Structure formats: structure tokens, C-alpha cells
């Protein structure tokens, strides 16, 4: 009788372990599909907003601001005007002082009317 309980207990434990493994595999697959879907939506949104044209008004991301403890200041400088676009995402922009410089298109975003902090000037 004790041998029978031990055998049925081991079979039950074996089934529990395999059921747990199936649940883990299902969760892993579900997580992978979700991550792929989110990445696809994120990439689609990035590409839609990064198509600049000459004459567009844009804001430039200020990466140096991270070094300072300025929490409430905007990290975007501008507005700037797009003067020239190169392959691989490089863009020449012009600021209000008619100074041109080349930046990566990843550091730019389209400017929508409104005030911009001018603390860097």
C-alpha cells in the first residue's frame, strides 16, 4: 500500500512538473509575441516622425543636460530650421543666430508652436 502511494505521488509530481514547464513555455511565447508587437509599433512611430524636409522647424535634444541636476528644465533646444538632409540621417540645422551645424536626425523632433525655455542662452 505504501509503495502504491509513493508511485502515484511520484506520477502526480511528474505531471505537475511538466504542467509547470508547459505554462512557462506558453508565458515565454506570449511574452515574445508581445515584445515583437510593441517593437514593431515603436519602430513604426519613430520612422513616421523622423522624415524631415528642408525648411521644417525642429527642436534639438540637449544631451549635456543629463550631467547637471536640472530636473524641470526642458531638454530640447530650439527652434531650429532644417537646411540640408544627408543620407543615413544626418541633418544640417540653422539656429536663430544663423549658425549652421550638422547633427544626427535621432536628436531632432518636429517643433509644434509654443514657448521653449531659453536658459542656455
PDB file of C-alpha atoms in Angstrom:
ATOM      1  CA  UNK A   1       0.000   0.000   0.000  1.00  0.00           C
ATOM      2  CA  UNK A   2       2.806   2.433   0.873  1.00  0.00           C
ATOM      3  CA  UNK A   3       4.547   1.527  -2.378  1.00  0.00           C
ATOM      4  CA  UNK A   4       1.367   2.375  -4.295  1.00  0.00           C
ATOM      5  CA  UNK A   5       1.127   5.811  -2.629  1.00  0.00           C
ATOM      6  CA  UNK A   6       4.744   6.509  -3.428  1.00  0.00           C
ATOM      7  CA  UNK A   7       4.252   5.538  -7.076  1.00  0.00           C
ATOM      8  CA  UNK A   8       1.059   7.588  -7.511  1.00  0.00           C
ATOM      9  CA  UNK A   9       2.696  10.514  -5.693  1.00  0.00           C
ATOM     10  CA  UNK A  10       5.716  10.428  -7.972  1.00  0.00           C
ATOM     11  CA  UNK A  11       3.468  10.292 -11.051  1.00  0.00           C
ATOM     12  CA  UNK A  12       1.430  13.237  -9.774  1.00  0.00           C
ATOM     13  CA  UNK A  13       4.626  15.190  -9.099  1.00  0.00           C
ATOM     14  CA  UNK A  14       5.940  14.306 -12.586  1.00  0.00           C
ATOM     15  CA  UNK A  15       2.706  15.618 -14.149  1.00  0.00           C
ATOM     16  CA  UNK A  16       2.864  18.802 -12.060  1.00  0.00           C
ATOM     17  CA  UNK A  17       6.426  19.489 -13.182  1.00  0.00           C
ATOM     18  CA  UNK A  18       5.524  19.010 -16.861  1.00  0.00           C
ATOM     19  CA  UNK A  19       2.404  21.156 -16.492  1.00  0.00           C
ATOM     20  CA  UNK A  20       4.522  23.898 -14.922  1.00  0.00           C
ATOM     21  CA  UNK A  21       7.014  23.630 -17.793  1.00  0.00           C
ATOM     22  CA  UNK A  22       4.186  23.960 -20.336  1.00  0.00           C
ATOM     23  CA  UNK A  23       2.890  27.062 -18.531  1.00  0.00           C
ATOM     24  CA  UNK A  24       6.387  28.579 -18.588  1.00  0.00           C
ATOM     25  CA  UNK A  25       6.755  27.880 -22.305  1.00  0.00           C
ATOM     26  CA  UNK A  26       3.349  29.424 -23.011  1.00  0.00           C
ATOM     27  CA  UNK A  27       4.251  32.523 -20.963  1.00  0.00           C
ATOM     28  CA  UNK A  28       7.603  32.816 -22.766  1.00  0.00           C
ATOM     29  CA  UNK A  29       5.959  32.588 -26.196  1.00  0.00           C
ATOM     30  CA  UNK A  30       3.262  35.078 -25.207  1.00  0.00           C
ATOM     31  CA  UNK A  31       5.898  37.491 -23.879  1.00  0.00           C
ATOM     32  CA  UNK A  32       7.934  37.148 -27.080  1.00  0.00           C
ATOM     33  CA  UNK A  33       4.914  37.905 -29.267  1.00  0.00           C
ATOM     34  CA  UNK A  34       4.033  40.927 -27.118  1.00  0.00           C
ATOM     35  CA  UNK A  35       7.604  42.293 -27.298  1.00  0.00           C
ATOM     36  CA  UNK A  36       7.681  41.868 -31.081  1.00  0.00           C
ATOM     37  CA  UNK A  37       4.355  43.695 -31.439  1.00  0.00           C
ATOM     38  CA  UNK A  38       5.454  46.574 -29.179  1.00  0.00           C
ATOM     39  CA  UNK A  39       8.785  46.882 -31.031  1.00  0.00           C
ATOM     40  CA  UNK A  40       7.002  46.964 -34.393  1.00  0.00           C
ATOM     41  CA  UNK A  41       4.644  49.720 -33.193  1.00  0.00           C
ATOM     42  CA  UNK A  42       7.530  51.690 -31.652  1.00  0.00           C
ATOM     43  CA  UNK A  43       9.673  51.453 -34.806  1.00  0.00           C
ATOM     44  CA  UNK A  44       6.729  52.437 -36.989  1.00  0.00           C
ATOM     45  CA  UNK A  45       6.117  55.524 -34.865  1.00  0.00           C
ATOM     46  CA  UNK A  46       9.803  56.508 -34.940  1.00  0.00           C
ATOM     47  CA  UNK A  47      10.036  56.274 -38.712  1.00  0.00           C
ATOM     48  CA  UNK A  48       6.859  58.307 -39.193  1.00  0.00           C
ATOM     49  CA  UNK A  49       8.140  61.245 -37.156  1.00  0.00           C
ATOM     50  CA  UNK A  50      11.732  61.305 -38.418  1.00  0.00           C
ATOM     51  CA  UNK A  51      11.030  62.245 -42.031  1.00  0.00           C
ATOM     52  CA  UNK A  52      12.325  65.798 -42.065  1.00  0.00           C
ATOM     53  CA  UNK A  53      12.186  68.117 -45.072  1.00  0.00           C
ATOM     54  CA  UNK A  54      14.216  71.222 -45.826  1.00  0.00           C
ATOM     55  CA  UNK A  55      12.521  74.171 -44.121  1.00  0.00           C
ATOM     56  CA  UNK A  56      10.971  72.154 -41.262  1.00  0.00           C
ATOM     57  CA  UNK A  57      11.209  73.709 -37.816  1.00  0.00           C
ATOM     58  CA  UNK A  58      12.698  71.268 -35.282  1.00  0.00           C
ATOM     59  CA  UNK A  59      13.934  71.028 -31.693  1.00  0.00           C
ATOM     60  CA  UNK A  60      17.380  69.635 -30.807  1.00  0.00           C
ATOM     61  CA  UNK A  61      17.868  67.287 -27.834  1.00  0.00           C
ATOM     62  CA  UNK A  62      20.424  68.634 -25.350  1.00  0.00           C
ATOM     63  CA  UNK A  63      22.316  65.559 -24.131  1.00  0.00           C
ATOM     64  CA  UNK A  64      24.629  67.633 -21.906  1.00  0.00           C
ATOM     65  CA  UNK A  65      21.717  68.495 -19.608  1.00  0.00           C
ATOM     66  CA  UNK A  66      21.841  64.993 -18.122  1.00  0.00           C
ATOM     67  CA  UNK A  67      25.113  65.867 -16.410  1.00  0.00           C
ATOM     68  CA  UNK A  68      23.514  68.635 -14.370  1.00  0.00           C
ATOM     69  CA  UNK A  69      20.791  68.350 -11.763  1.00  0.00           C
ATOM     70  CA  UNK A  70      18.234  70.422 -13.636  1.00  0.00           C
ATOM     71  CA  UNK A  71      15.066  68.370 -13.357  1.00  0.00           C
ATOM     72  CA  UNK A  72      12.408  70.788 -14.529  1.00  0.00           C
ATOM     73  CA  UNK A  73      14.226  72.348 -17.480  1.00  0.00           C
ATOM     74  CA  UNK A  74      13.378  71.236 -20.975  1.00  0.00           C
ATOM     75  CA  UNK A  75      15.979  69.031 -22.625  1.00  0.00           C
ATOM     76  CA  UNK A  76      15.011  70.353 -26.055  1.00  0.00           C
ATOM     77  CA  UNK A  77      16.688  73.414 -27.578  1.00  0.00           C
ATOM     78  CA  UNK A  78      15.374  75.441 -30.435  1.00  0.00           C
ATOM     79  CA  UNK A  79      13.541  76.056 -32.599  1.00  0.00           C
ATOM     80  CA  UNK A  80      15.954  75.408 -35.456  1.00  0.00           C
ATOM     81  CA  UNK A  81      15.352  75.245 -39.200  1.00  0.00           C
ATOM     82  CA  UNK A  82      16.379  72.256 -41.338  1.00  0.00           C
ATOM     83  CA  UNK A  83      18.730  73.433 -44.094  1.00  0.00           C
ATOM     84  CA  UNK A  84      20.015  70.192 -45.621  1.00  0.00           C
ATOM     85  CA  UNK A  85      19.413  66.457 -45.203  1.00  0.00           C
ATOM     86  CA  UNK A  86      22.055  63.798 -45.826  1.00  0.00           C
ATOM     87  CA  UNK A  87      21.778  60.051 -46.202  1.00  0.00           C
ATOM     88  CA  UNK A  88      21.935  57.934 -43.042  1.00  0.00           C
ATOM     89  CA  UNK A  89      20.011  60.521 -41.014  1.00  0.00           C
ATOM     90  CA  UNK A  90      22.474  63.423 -40.745  1.00  0.00           C
ATOM     91  CA  UNK A  91      20.834  66.878 -40.873  1.00  0.00           C
ATOM     92  CA  UNK A  92      22.209  70.406 -41.070  1.00  0.00           C
ATOM     93  CA  UNK A  93      20.168  72.804 -38.949  1.00  0.00           C
ATOM     94  CA  UNK A  94      20.309  76.562 -38.502  1.00  0.00           C
ATOM     95  CA  UNK A  95      19.545  78.394 -35.259  1.00  0.00           C
ATOM     96  CA  UNK A  96      18.170  81.919 -34.796  1.00  0.00           C
ATOM     97  CA  UNK A  97      21.717  83.374 -34.921  1.00  0.00           C
ATOM     98  CA  UNK A  98      22.195  81.935 -38.452  1.00  0.00           C
ATOM     99  CA  UNK A  99      24.725  79.372 -37.201  1.00  0.00           C
ATOM    100  CA  UNK A 100      24.656  76.072 -39.113  1.00  0.00           C
ATOM    101  CA  UNK A 101      25.729  72.737 -37.655  1.00  0.00           C
ATOM    102  CA  UNK A 102      25.335  69.070 -38.529  1.00  0.00           C
ATOM    103  CA  UNK A 103      23.538  66.716 -36.117  1.00  0.00           C
ATOM    104  CA  UNK A 104      22.043  63.254 -36.141  1.00  0.00           C
ATOM    105  CA  UNK A 105      18.368  63.134 -37.054  1.00  0.00           C
ATOM    106  CA  UNK A 106      17.772  60.970 -33.979  1.00  0.00           C
ATOM    107  CA  UNK A 107      18.422  64.029 -31.795  1.00  0.00           C
ATOM    108  CA  UNK A 108      15.696  66.066 -33.516  1.00  0.00           C
ATOM    109  CA  UNK A 109      11.941  66.235 -33.243  1.00  0.00           C
ATOM    110  CA  UNK A 110       9.358  68.314 -35.071  1.00  0.00           C
ATOM    111  CA  UNK A 111       8.621  71.630 -33.374  1.00  0.00           C
ATOM    112  CA  UNK A 112       4.986  72.395 -32.609  1.00  0.00           C
ATOM    113  CA  UNK A 113       4.189  76.030 -31.792  1.00  0.00           C
ATOM    114  CA  UNK A 114       4.723  77.057 -28.198  1.00  0.00           C
ATOM    115  CA  UNK A 115       7.318  78.553 -25.867  1.00  0.00           C
ATOM    116  CA  UNK A 116      10.726  76.932 -25.416  1.00  0.00           C
ATOM    117  CA  UNK A 117      12.943  77.582 -22.382  1.00  0.00           C
ATOM    118  CA  UNK A 118      15.924  79.747 -23.261  1.00  0.00           C
ATOM    119  CA  UNK A 119      18.082  79.013 -20.209  1.00  0.00           C
ATOM    120  CA  UNK A 120      21.116  78.017 -22.312  1.00  0.00           C
ATOM    121  CA  UNK A 121      21.479  81.452 -23.912  1.00  0.00           C
TER     122      UNK A 121
END
